[in-house]
mmCIF file of C-alpha atoms and ligand atoms in Angstrom:
data_model
loop_
_atom_site.group_PDB
_atom_site.id
_atom_site.type_symbol
_atom_site.label_atom_id
_atom_site.label_comp_id
_atom_site.label_asym_id
_atom_site.label_seq_id
_atom_site.Cartn_x
_atom_site.Cartn_y
_atom_site.Cartn_z
ATOM 1 C CA MET I 1 -17.875 9.961 -8.706
ATOM 2 C CA ASN I 2 -18.015 6.671 -10.535
ATOM 3 C CA VAL I 3 -14.780 4.852 -9.631
ATOM 4 C CA LEU I 4 -13.231 1.550 -10.691
ATOM 5 C CA VAL I 5 -10.851 0.087 -8.115
ATOM 6 C CA THR I 6 -8.410 -2.621 -9.187
ATOM 7 C CA GLY I 7 -7.240 -4.684 -6.238
ATOM 8 C CA GLY I 8 -10.279 -3.524 -4.275
ATOM 9 C CA ALA I 9 -10.402 -6.864 -2.434
ATOM 10 C CA GLY I 10 -6.904 -6.327 -1.058
ATOM 11 C CA TYR I 11 -5.624 -4.751 2.122
ATOM 12 C CA ILE I 12 -5.406 -1.087 1.123
ATOM 13 C CA GLY I 13 -7.960 -1.359 -1.693
ATOM 14 C CA SER I 14 -10.710 -2.606 0.633
ATOM 15 C CA ALA I 15 -10.198 0.348 2.986
ATOM 16 C CA CYS I 16 -10.320 2.792 0.083
ATOM 17 C CA VAL I 17 -13.513 1.227 -1.296
ATOM 18 C CA GLN I 18 -15.125 1.536 2.153
ATOM 19 C CA GLU I 19 -14.245 5.223 2.315
ATOM 20 C CA LEU I 20 -15.524 5.831 -1.236
ATOM 21 C CA ILE I 21 -18.826 4.135 -0.443
ATOM 22 C CA GLU I 22 -19.206 6.007 2.832
ATOM 23 C CA GLN I 23 -18.779 9.199 0.800
ATOM 24 C CA ASN I 24 -21.585 8.008 -1.547
ATOM 25 C CA HIS I 25 -19.470 7.283 -4.600
ATOM 26 C CA THR I 26 -20.278 4.439 -7.028
ATOM 27 C CA VAL I 27 -17.624 1.728 -6.980
ATOM 28 C CA THR I 28 -16.722 -1.254 -9.164
ATOM 29 C CA VAL I 29 -14.059 -3.573 -7.762
ATOM 30 C CA PHE I 30 -11.941 -5.508 -10.286
ATOM 31 C CA ASP I 31 -9.803 -8.146 -8.571
ATOM 32 C CA ASN I 32 -8.526 -11.645 -9.397
ATOM 33 C CA LEU I 33 -8.589 -12.655 -5.703
ATOM 34 C CA SER I 34 -5.028 -14.001 -5.895
ATOM 35 C CA GLU I 35 -4.052 -11.838 -2.917
ATOM 36 C CA GLY I 36 -7.390 -10.249 -2.104
ATOM 37 C CA HIS I 37 -10.384 -11.850 -0.404
ATOM 38 C CA ARG I 38 -14.012 -11.977 -1.549
ATOM 39 C CA ALA I 39 -15.088 -11.123 2.006
ATOM 40 C CA ALA I 40 -13.007 -7.946 1.835
ATOM 41 C CA VAL I 41 -15.141 -6.557 -1.009
ATOM 42 C CA HIS I 42 -17.558 -4.036 0.416
ATOM 43 C CA PRO I 43 -21.121 -5.335 -0.127
ATOM 44 C CA ALA I 44 -22.215 -2.041 -1.692
ATOM 45 C CA ALA I 45 -19.559 -2.270 -4.435
ATOM 46 C CA ASN I 46 -20.090 -3.997 -7.793
ATOM 47 C CA PHE I 47 -17.628 -6.857 -7.993
ATOM 48 C CA VAL I 48 -15.985 -8.247 -11.130
ATOM 49 C CA GLU I 49 -13.624 -11.167 -10.667
ATOM 50 C CA GLY I 50 -10.996 -11.068 -13.359
ATOM 51 C CA CYS I 51 -7.389 -10.441 -14.158
ATOM 52 C CA LEU I 52 -5.598 -7.570 -15.840
ATOM 53 C CA ASN I 53 -3.491 -10.088 -17.752
ATOM 54 C CA GLN I 54 -6.539 -10.423 -20.029
ATOM 55 C CA ALA I 55 -6.297 -7.327 -22.233
ATOM 56 C CA GLU I 56 -9.713 -7.713 -23.880
ATOM 57 C CA GLN I 57 -11.517 -8.515 -20.624
ATOM 58 C CA SER I 58 -9.850 -5.511 -19.021
ATOM 59 C CA LYS I 59 -11.101 -3.243 -21.811
ATOM 60 C CA ASP I 60 -14.541 -4.743 -21.492
ATOM 61 C CA VAL I 61 -14.692 -4.273 -17.708
ATOM 62 C CA VAL I 62 -13.441 -0.684 -17.819
ATOM 63 C CA GLY I 63 -15.717 0.096 -20.782
ATOM 64 C CA ARG I 64 -18.819 -1.263 -19.044
ATOM 65 C CA ALA I 65 -18.066 0.419 -15.722
ATOM 66 C CA ALA I 66 -17.295 3.692 -17.575
ATOM 67 C CA PRO I 67 -15.570 5.219 -14.547
ATOM 68 C CA GLU I 68 -14.401 8.821 -14.322
ATOM 69 C CA VAL I 69 -11.507 7.646 -12.195
ATOM 70 C CA VAL I 70 -9.577 4.384 -11.866
ATOM 71 C CA ILE I 71 -7.713 3.696 -8.629
ATOM 72 C CA HIS I 72 -5.086 1.053 -9.327
ATOM 73 C CA PHE I 73 -4.003 -1.063 -6.352
ATOM 74 C CA ALA I 74 -3.737 -4.494 -7.994
ATOM 75 C CA ALA I 75 -0.087 -5.569 -7.812
ATOM 76 C CA SER I 76 2.429 -7.994 -6.424
ATOM 77 C CA ALA I 77 4.121 -6.331 -3.467
ATOM 78 C CA LEU I 78 6.657 -8.529 -1.681
ATOM 79 C CA VAL I 79 10.212 -7.244 -1.912
ATOM 80 C CA GLU I 80 11.816 -10.563 -1.000
ATOM 81 C CA GLU I 81 9.723 -12.552 -3.496
ATOM 82 C CA SER I 82 10.580 -10.055 -6.226
ATOM 83 C CA MET I 83 14.271 -10.904 -5.743
ATOM 84 C CA LYS I 84 13.449 -14.559 -6.507
ATOM 85 C CA VAL I 85 10.809 -14.252 -9.250
ATOM 86 C CA PRO I 86 11.277 -10.876 -10.986
ATOM 87 C CA GLY I 87 9.151 -12.020 -13.943
ATOM 88 C CA LYS I 88 6.064 -12.130 -11.727
ATOM 89 C CA TYR I 89 6.653 -8.488 -10.753
ATOM 90 C CA PHE I 90 7.286 -7.165 -14.249
ATOM 91 C CA GLY I 91 4.328 -9.227 -15.503
ATOM 92 C CA ASN I 92 1.776 -8.186 -12.888
ATOM 93 C CA ASN I 93 2.962 -4.667 -12.190
ATOM 94 C CA VAL I 94 4.121 -3.562 -15.640
ATOM 95 C CA ALA I 95 2.577 -5.706 -18.409
ATOM 96 C CA ASN I 96 -0.833 -6.099 -16.727
ATOM 97 C CA GLY I 97 -0.724 -2.453 -15.710
ATOM 98 C CA LEU I 98 -0.215 -1.517 -19.357
ATOM 99 C CA ASN I 99 -3.403 -3.430 -20.249
ATOM 100 C CA LEU I 100 -5.191 -1.244 -17.715
ATOM 101 C CA LEU I 101 -3.741 1.961 -19.178
ATOM 102 C CA ASN I 102 -4.827 0.972 -22.683
ATOM 103 C CA ALA I 103 -8.298 0.176 -21.355
ATOM 104 C CA CYS I 104 -8.427 3.585 -19.625
ATOM 105 C CA VAL I 105 -7.557 5.387 -22.850
ATOM 106 C CA GLN I 106 -10.177 3.446 -24.817
ATOM 107 C CA ALA I 107 -12.874 4.143 -22.202
ATOM 108 C CA GLN I 108 -11.837 7.829 -21.937
ATOM 109 C CA VAL I 109 -11.197 7.633 -18.219
ATOM 110 C CA ARG I 110 -10.353 11.095 -16.839
ATOM 111 C CA LYS I 111 -7.875 10.099 -14.181
ATOM 112 C CA ILE I 112 -5.880 7.225 -12.709
ATOM 113 C CA VAL I 113 -4.576 7.139 -9.137
ATOM 114 C CA PHE I 114 -1.766 4.626 -8.687
ATOM 115 C CA SER I 115 -0.255 2.932 -5.640
ATOM 116 C CA SER I 116 3.467 3.345 -6.001
ATOM 117 C CA THR I 117 5.988 2.871 -3.222
ATOM 118 C CA CYS I 118 8.935 4.371 -1.396
ATOM 119 C CA ALA I 119 10.787 1.272 -2.647
ATOM 120 C CA THR I 120 11.251 3.256 -5.898
ATOM 121 C CA TYR I 121 13.857 5.359 -4.031
ATOM 122 C CA GLY I 122 16.117 2.443 -3.088
ATOM 123 C CA ILE I 123 18.543 3.524 -0.356
ATOM 124 C CA PRO I 124 18.046 7.283 -0.098
ATOM 125 C CA ASP I 125 20.964 9.582 0.630
ATOM 126 C CA ARG I 126 18.824 11.933 2.741
ATOM 127 C CA ILE I 127 16.118 11.472 5.383
ATOM 128 C CA PRO I 128 13.333 12.563 5.341
ATOM 129 C CA ILE I 129 12.750 11.545 1.743
ATOM 130 C CA SER I 130 11.282 14.196 -0.532
ATOM 131 C CA GLU I 131 9.852 13.491 -3.973
ATOM 132 C CA ASP I 132 12.914 14.826 -5.794
ATOM 133 C CA THR I 133 15.167 12.176 -4.203
ATOM 134 C CA PRO I 134 16.789 10.146 -7.008
ATOM 135 C CA GLN I 135 14.827 6.964 -7.732
ATOM 136 C CA GLN I 136 17.268 4.057 -7.722
ATOM 137 C CA PRO I 137 15.340 0.936 -6.744
ATOM 138 C CA ILE I 138 17.307 -1.964 -5.297
ATOM 139 C CA ASN I 139 14.785 -4.697 -6.111
ATOM 140 C CA PRO I 140 12.489 -5.700 -9.006
ATOM 141 C CA TYR I 141 9.418 -4.701 -6.981
ATOM 142 C CA GLY I 142 10.554 -1.078 -6.703
ATOM 143 C CA GLU I 143 11.734 -1.108 -10.323
ATOM 144 C CA SER I 144 8.387 -2.397 -11.592
ATOM 145 C CA LYS I 145 6.530 0.404 -9.783
ATOM 146 C CA LEU I 146 8.967 2.992 -11.117
ATOM 147 C CA ILE I 147 8.433 1.760 -14.694
ATOM 148 C CA PHE I 148 4.685 2.166 -14.227
ATOM 149 C CA GLU I 149 5.179 5.713 -12.898
ATOM 150 C CA LYS I 150 7.102 6.499 -16.093
ATOM 151 C CA MET I 151 4.381 4.989 -18.290
ATOM 152 C CA LEU I 152 1.840 7.183 -16.513
ATOM 153 C CA ARG I 153 3.769 10.309 -17.368
ATOM 154 C CA TRP I 154 3.786 9.398 -21.087
ATOM 155 C CA PHE I 155 0.110 8.407 -21.134
ATOM 156 C CA HIS I 156 -0.632 11.782 -19.575
ATOM 157 C CA GLU I 157 1.462 13.682 -22.077
ATOM 158 C CA ILE I 158 0.228 11.816 -25.150
ATOM 159 C CA HIS I 159 -3.329 10.792 -24.261
ATOM 160 C CA GLY I 160 -4.200 13.435 -21.671
ATOM 161 C CA LEU I 161 -4.906 10.796 -18.997
ATOM 162 C CA GLN I 162 -4.508 12.595 -15.650
ATOM 163 C CA TYR I 163 -2.509 10.718 -13.027
ATOM 164 C CA VAL I 164 -1.425 10.807 -9.431
ATOM 165 C CA ALA I 165 1.117 8.229 -8.251
ATOM 166 C CA PHE I 166 1.368 7.846 -4.486
ATOM 167 C CA ARG I 167 4.607 6.528 -3.049
ATOM 168 C CA TYR I 168 3.460 4.813 0.110
ATOM 169 C CA PHE I 169 5.679 4.293 3.073
ATOM 170 C CA ASN I 170 4.606 1.463 5.448
ATOM 171 C CA ALA I 171 0.864 0.884 5.123
ATOM 172 C CA CYS I 172 -0.655 -0.374 8.365
ATOM 173 C CA GLY I 173 -3.691 -0.393 10.669
ATOM 174 C CA ALA I 174 -7.293 -1.393 9.988
ATOM 175 C CA THR I 175 -10.735 0.140 9.544
ATOM 176 C CA ASP I 176 -13.747 -1.001 11.567
ATOM 177 C CA ARG I 177 -14.444 -3.570 8.790
ATOM 178 C CA PHE I 178 -11.271 -4.348 6.876
ATOM 179 C CA GLY I 179 -7.755 -5.276 7.935
ATOM 180 C CA GLU I 180 -4.528 -6.992 7.006
ATOM 181 C CA HIS I 181 -4.676 -10.622 5.895
ATOM 182 C CA HIS I 182 -1.896 -11.662 3.553
ATOM 183 C CA ARG I 183 -1.602 -15.317 2.612
ATOM 184 C CA ILE I 184 2.106 -15.023 3.306
ATOM 185 C CA GLU I 185 2.569 -12.546 6.152
ATOM 186 C CA THR I 186 5.935 -10.797 6.125
ATOM 187 C CA HIS I 187 4.948 -7.470 7.702
ATOM 188 C CA LEU I 188 6.003 -6.414 11.152
ATOM 189 C CA ILE I 189 2.777 -5.365 12.898
ATOM 190 C CA PRO I 190 0.593 -8.393 12.008
ATOM 191 C CA ASN I 191 3.442 -10.735 12.915
ATOM 192 C CA VAL I 192 3.879 -9.095 16.324
ATOM 193 C CA LEU I 193 0.112 -9.222 16.931
ATOM 194 C CA LYS I 194 0.154 -12.969 16.204
ATOM 195 C CA VAL I 195 2.273 -13.332 19.334
ATOM 196 C CA ALA I 196 -0.254 -11.295 21.339
ATOM 197 C CA LEU I 197 -2.992 -13.610 19.989
ATOM 198 C CA LYS I 198 -0.876 -16.618 21.049
ATOM 199 C CA GLN I 199 -0.731 -17.885 17.469
ATOM 200 C CA GLN I 200 3.067 -17.630 17.580
ATOM 201 C CA THR I 201 5.379 -17.878 20.565
ATOM 202 C CA SER I 202 7.701 -15.101 19.428
ATOM 203 C CA CYS I 203 8.374 -12.601 16.661
ATOM 204 C CA LYS I 204 11.581 -11.909 14.814
ATOM 205 C CA ILE I 205 13.659 -8.760 14.744
ATOM 206 C CA PHE I 206 15.659 -8.627 11.520
ATOM 207 C CA GLY I 207 18.852 -6.771 12.332
ATOM 208 C CA THR I 208 19.916 -5.126 15.589
ATOM 209 C CA ASP I 209 23.090 -3.451 14.348
ATOM 210 C CA TYR I 210 21.697 -0.745 12.065
ATOM 211 C CA PRO I 211 22.940 2.833 12.475
ATOM 212 C CA THR I 212 19.736 3.915 14.246
ATOM 213 C CA THR I 213 19.059 4.897 17.861
ATOM 214 C CA ASP I 214 18.334 1.340 19.046
ATOM 215 C CA GLY I 215 19.967 -0.622 16.208
ATOM 216 C CA THR I 216 16.701 -1.674 14.519
ATOM 217 C CA CYS I 217 15.205 -0.358 11.268
ATOM 218 C CA VAL I 218 13.111 2.789 11.306
ATOM 219 C CA ARG I 219 9.966 3.069 9.168
ATOM 220 C CA ASP I 220 7.201 5.616 8.586
ATOM 221 C CA TYR I 221 3.899 3.847 9.361
ATOM 222 C CA ILE I 222 0.931 5.296 7.467
ATOM 223 C CA HIS I 223 -2.614 4.213 8.298
ATOM 224 C CA ILE I 224 -4.751 2.719 5.507
ATOM 225 C CA LYS I 225 -7.589 5.156 6.326
ATOM 226 C CA ASP I 226 -5.224 8.062 5.725
ATOM 227 C CA LEU I 227 -4.083 6.432 2.481
ATOM 228 C CA ALA I 228 -7.739 6.051 1.447
ATOM 229 C CA THR I 229 -8.481 9.709 2.123
ATOM 230 C CA ALA I 230 -5.513 10.801 0.004
ATOM 231 C CA HIS I 231 -6.693 8.663 -2.929
ATOM 232 C CA ILE I 232 -10.153 10.201 -2.842
ATOM 233 C CA LEU I 233 -8.810 13.756 -2.625
ATOM 234 C CA ALA I 234 -6.517 13.012 -5.580
ATOM 235 C CA SER I 235 -9.415 11.526 -7.565
ATOM 236 C CA GLN I 236 -11.397 14.723 -7.084
ATOM 237 C CA SER I 237 -8.493 17.001 -7.990
ATOM 238 C CA ASN I 238 -6.942 18.014 -11.305
ATOM 239 C CA LEU I 239 -3.425 17.331 -10.012
ATOM 240 C CA ASN I 240 -0.845 15.356 -11.960
ATOM 241 C CA GLY I 241 2.330 13.987 -10.436
ATOM 242 C CA CYS I 242 3.976 11.808 -7.813
ATOM 243 C CA TYR I 243 3.576 12.306 -4.073
ATOM 244 C CA ASN I 244 4.885 10.619 -0.945
ATOM 245 C CA LEU I 245 2.310 9.343 1.507
ATOM 246 C CA GLY I 246 3.737 9.042 4.986
ATOM 247 C CA THR I 247 3.396 10.835 8.307
ATOM 248 C CA GLY I 248 6.953 12.152 8.496
ATOM 249 C CA LYS I 249 7.491 10.327 11.789
ATOM 250 C CA GLY I 250 9.701 7.244 12.067
ATOM 251 C CA TYR I 251 9.470 4.356 14.534
ATOM 252 C CA SER I 252 12.034 1.620 15.086
ATOM 253 C CA VAL I 253 11.131 -2.075 15.094
ATOM 254 C CA ARG I 254 11.637 -2.141 18.867
ATOM 255 C CA GLU I 255 9.353 0.888 19.309
ATOM 256 C CA VAL I 256 6.622 -0.839 17.296
ATOM 257 C CA ILE I 257 6.951 -3.978 19.412
ATOM 258 C CA ALA I 258 6.807 -1.894 22.607
ATOM 259 C CA ALA I 259 3.618 -0.201 21.362
ATOM 260 C CA CYS I 260 2.090 -3.618 20.664
ATOM 261 C CA GLU I 261 2.970 -4.767 24.205
ATOM 262 C CA LEU I 262 1.390 -1.661 25.675
ATOM 263 C CA LEU I 263 -1.796 -1.935 23.635
ATOM 264 C CA THR I 264 -2.382 -5.653 23.971
ATOM 265 C CA GLY I 265 -1.099 -6.105 27.509
ATOM 266 C CA ALA I 266 0.779 -9.191 26.242
ATOM 267 C CA LYS I 267 4.468 -9.867 26.719
ATOM 268 C CA ILE I 268 5.971 -10.140 23.227
ATOM 269 C CA ALA I 269 8.931 -12.517 23.118
ATOM 270 C CA VAL I 270 11.463 -11.608 20.428
ATOM 271 C CA GLU I 271 14.150 -13.502 18.544
ATOM 272 C CA GLU I 272 16.989 -11.429 17.214
ATOM 273 C CA HIS I 273 18.029 -12.395 13.685
ATOM 274 C CA ASP I 274 20.469 -11.160 11.069
ATOM 275 C CA ARG I 275 19.455 -8.332 8.796
ATOM 276 C CA ARG I 276 16.859 -9.161 6.122
ATOM 277 C CA PRO I 277 18.368 -8.677 2.651
ATOM 278 C CA GLY I 278 17.240 -5.490 0.937
ATOM 279 C CA ASP I 279 16.047 -3.629 4.061
ATOM 280 C CA PRO I 280 17.222 0.010 4.109
ATOM 281 C CA PRO I 281 18.053 1.204 7.673
ATOM 282 C CA LYS I 282 15.686 4.167 7.707
ATOM 283 C CA LEU I 283 12.757 5.231 5.496
ATOM 284 C CA VAL I 284 10.846 8.313 6.592
ATOM 285 C CA ALA I 285 8.788 10.513 4.271
ATOM 286 C CA ALA I 286 8.803 14.245 3.817
ATOM 287 C CA PRO I 287 5.014 14.372 3.296
ATOM 288 C CA SER I 288 4.547 18.128 2.876
ATOM 289 C CA GLN I 289 3.893 18.056 -0.882
ATOM 290 C CA ALA I 290 0.840 15.788 -0.530
ATOM 291 C CA ILE I 291 -0.331 17.707 2.535
ATOM 292 C CA ASN I 292 -0.158 21.044 0.696
ATOM 293 C CA ALA I 293 -1.321 19.966 -2.767
ATOM 294 C CA LEU I 294 -4.273 17.887 -1.570
ATOM 295 C CA ASN I 295 -5.056 19.565 1.735
ATOM 296 C CA TRP I 296 -4.520 16.081 3.158
ATOM 297 C CA HIS I 297 -3.958 15.679 6.881
ATOM 298 C CA PRO I 298 -3.036 12.210 8.133
ATOM 299 C CA GLU I 299 -5.065 11.495 11.232
ATOM 300 C CA PHE I 300 -3.047 8.606 12.660
ATOM 301 C CA ILE I 301 0.459 9.669 13.660
ATOM 302 C CA ALA I 302 1.090 8.003 17.027
ATOM 303 C CA ILE I 303 2.070 4.369 16.592
ATOM 304 C CA GLU I 304 -0.114 3.364 19.582
ATOM 305 C CA ARG I 305 -3.245 4.622 17.786
ATOM 306 C CA ILE I 306 -2.282 2.829 14.588
ATOM 307 C CA VAL I 307 -1.540 -0.440 16.352
ATOM 308 C CA ASP I 308 -4.779 -0.150 18.325
ATOM 309 C CA THR I 309 -6.860 -0.243 15.115
ATOM 310 C CA ALA I 310 -4.908 -3.264 13.854
ATOM 311 C CA TRP I 311 -5.293 -5.007 17.231
ATOM 312 C CA GLN I 312 -9.076 -4.481 17.283
ATOM 313 C CA TRP I 313 -9.339 -6.029 13.808
ATOM 314 C CA HIS I 314 -7.068 -8.998 14.514
ATOM 315 C CA LYS I 315 -8.900 -9.744 17.782
ATOM 316 C CA ALA I 316 -12.223 -9.749 15.908
ATOM 317 C CA HIS I 317 -10.766 -11.787 12.969
ATOM 318 C CA PRO I 318 -8.071 -14.004 14.520
ATOM 319 C CA ASN I 319 -7.929 -16.145 11.373
ATOM 320 C CA GLY I 320 -8.358 -13.267 8.960
ATOM 321 C CA TYR I 321 -10.990 -13.500 6.241
ATOM 322 C CA PRO I 322 -12.920 -16.740 5.813
ATOM 323 C CA HIS I 323 -11.648 -17.337 2.271
HETATM 324 N N1 UFG W 401 10.616 -6.763 10.457
HETATM 325 C C1 UFG W 401 11.037 -7.503 11.523
HETATM 326 N N2 UFG W 401 10.369 -8.664 11.804
HETATM 327 C C2 UFG W 401 9.312 -9.115 11.067
HETATM 328 C C3 UFG W 401 8.902 -8.352 9.966
HETATM 329 C C4 UFG W 401 9.571 -7.166 9.688
HETATM 330 O O1 UFG W 401 11.999 -7.140 12.210
HETATM 331 O O2 UFG W 401 8.756 -10.172 11.365
HETATM 332 C C5 UFG W 401 11.285 -5.495 10.179
HETATM 333 C C6 UFG W 401 11.820 -5.395 8.771
HETATM 334 O O3 UFG W 401 13.109 -5.921 8.710
HETATM 335 C C7 UFG W 401 11.749 -3.892 8.534
HETATM 336 C C8 UFG W 401 10.536 -3.425 9.367
HETATM 337 O O4 UFG W 401 10.326 -4.470 10.313
HETATM 338 O O5 UFG W 401 12.891 -3.280 9.047
HETATM 339 C C9 UFG W 401 9.293 -3.252 8.554
HETATM 340 O O6 UFG W 401 9.106 -4.414 7.756
HETATM 341 P P1 UFG W 401 7.798 -4.722 6.927
HETATM 342 O O7 UFG W 401 8.004 -6.059 6.267
HETATM 343 O O8 UFG W 401 6.598 -4.551 7.783
HETATM 344 O O9 UFG W 401 7.769 -3.581 5.847
HETATM 345 P P2 UFG W 401 8.904 -3.161 4.800
HETATM 346 O O10 UFG W 401 9.469 -1.865 5.313
HETATM 347 O O11 UFG W 401 9.848 -4.220 4.484
HETATM 348 O O12 UFG W 401 8.024 -3.037 3.464
HETATM 349 C C10 UFG W 401 7.276 -1.943 3.173
HETATM 350 C C11 UFG W 401 6.165 -2.325 2.207
HETATM 351 C C12 UFG W 401 6.736 -2.670 0.873
HETATM 352 C C13 UFG W 401 7.660 -1.576 0.415
HETATM 353 C C14 UFG W 401 8.729 -1.352 1.418
HETATM 354 C C15 UFG W 401 9.681 -0.264 1.010
HETATM 355 O O13 UFG W 401 5.436 -3.412 2.696
HETATM 356 O O14 UFG W 401 5.703 -2.811 -0.064
HETATM 357 O O15 UFG W 401 8.123 -0.979 2.638
HETATM 358 O O16 UFG W 401 10.953 -0.553 1.518
HETATM 359 F F1 UFG W 401 8.242 -1.890 -0.745
#
């Protein structure tokens, strides 16, 4: 396949590009490097630096690349930030996304695969979360992704653009080349590993009084290699629709920290803090629809295996990417 990947210099995008290239597909990465890193662009991919806020440039890039499939990762993705600057989220995730959709129609792209999020569900009334759970986002980030899902459905109906939207749970882990380096790091696993690397003296636990087995939040951690595989299977399929991507297994914050201690051999000091605003107590996917529709089988289920891949990457890149 000939594939254009927006956000291909980012955390999940870089892993997907690696997998595409290892499967001998042709890849163009389109990224403005605001969150992504030049060094995270696979050397075998064509790279175009640019921003989806430029409608004409976006049309030009998609037209020249003439991809069969576009995989759309480029987005702003911090829940807390979205509660402070919603305009950034509706601008990047909705308005810029619309430029991409218009460019796809003009270039007669067959299919778009979109990174959506379990944050579109808000606080679900049932666990595990299946795709028919009502979508009631509790922050602008989740809302912006939900709006894009709705635009996809209309572009499919009216223009015949095929689409798969994947609602990720907690993306984590690393490949042998690419890992997690956010300029502002808010995620649990990289912050815990910073303590193991002695870059921080302790890590924070946000909330110890949740209605869970040990009082800390439970999340479904899905490895970026498994996410990548799902995107490629979706690109090759004729499916249309929205699918959860998770393992179906939940781990508490304390369980993740314990796994990091086991894997790294380091003692992880913790500071217990109040709850972080906007954190639902428990988010675990019912992943059977993606498994059945795509014949997708997540390989990394045990948290120790997931953390091990992240640990190998962080040890090899203690300061992340060079620029
Ligand atoms: N946590 C800590 N300490 C930290 C960081 C996180 O205790 O230093 C806790 C959080 O409170 C949460 C859990 O660890 O309970 C996981 O937090 P992350 O920040 O790693 O991930 P989130 O679950 O907040 O976010 C993820 C994705 C978002 C998505 C969201 C859906 O990163 O894109 O799930 O709720 F929107």
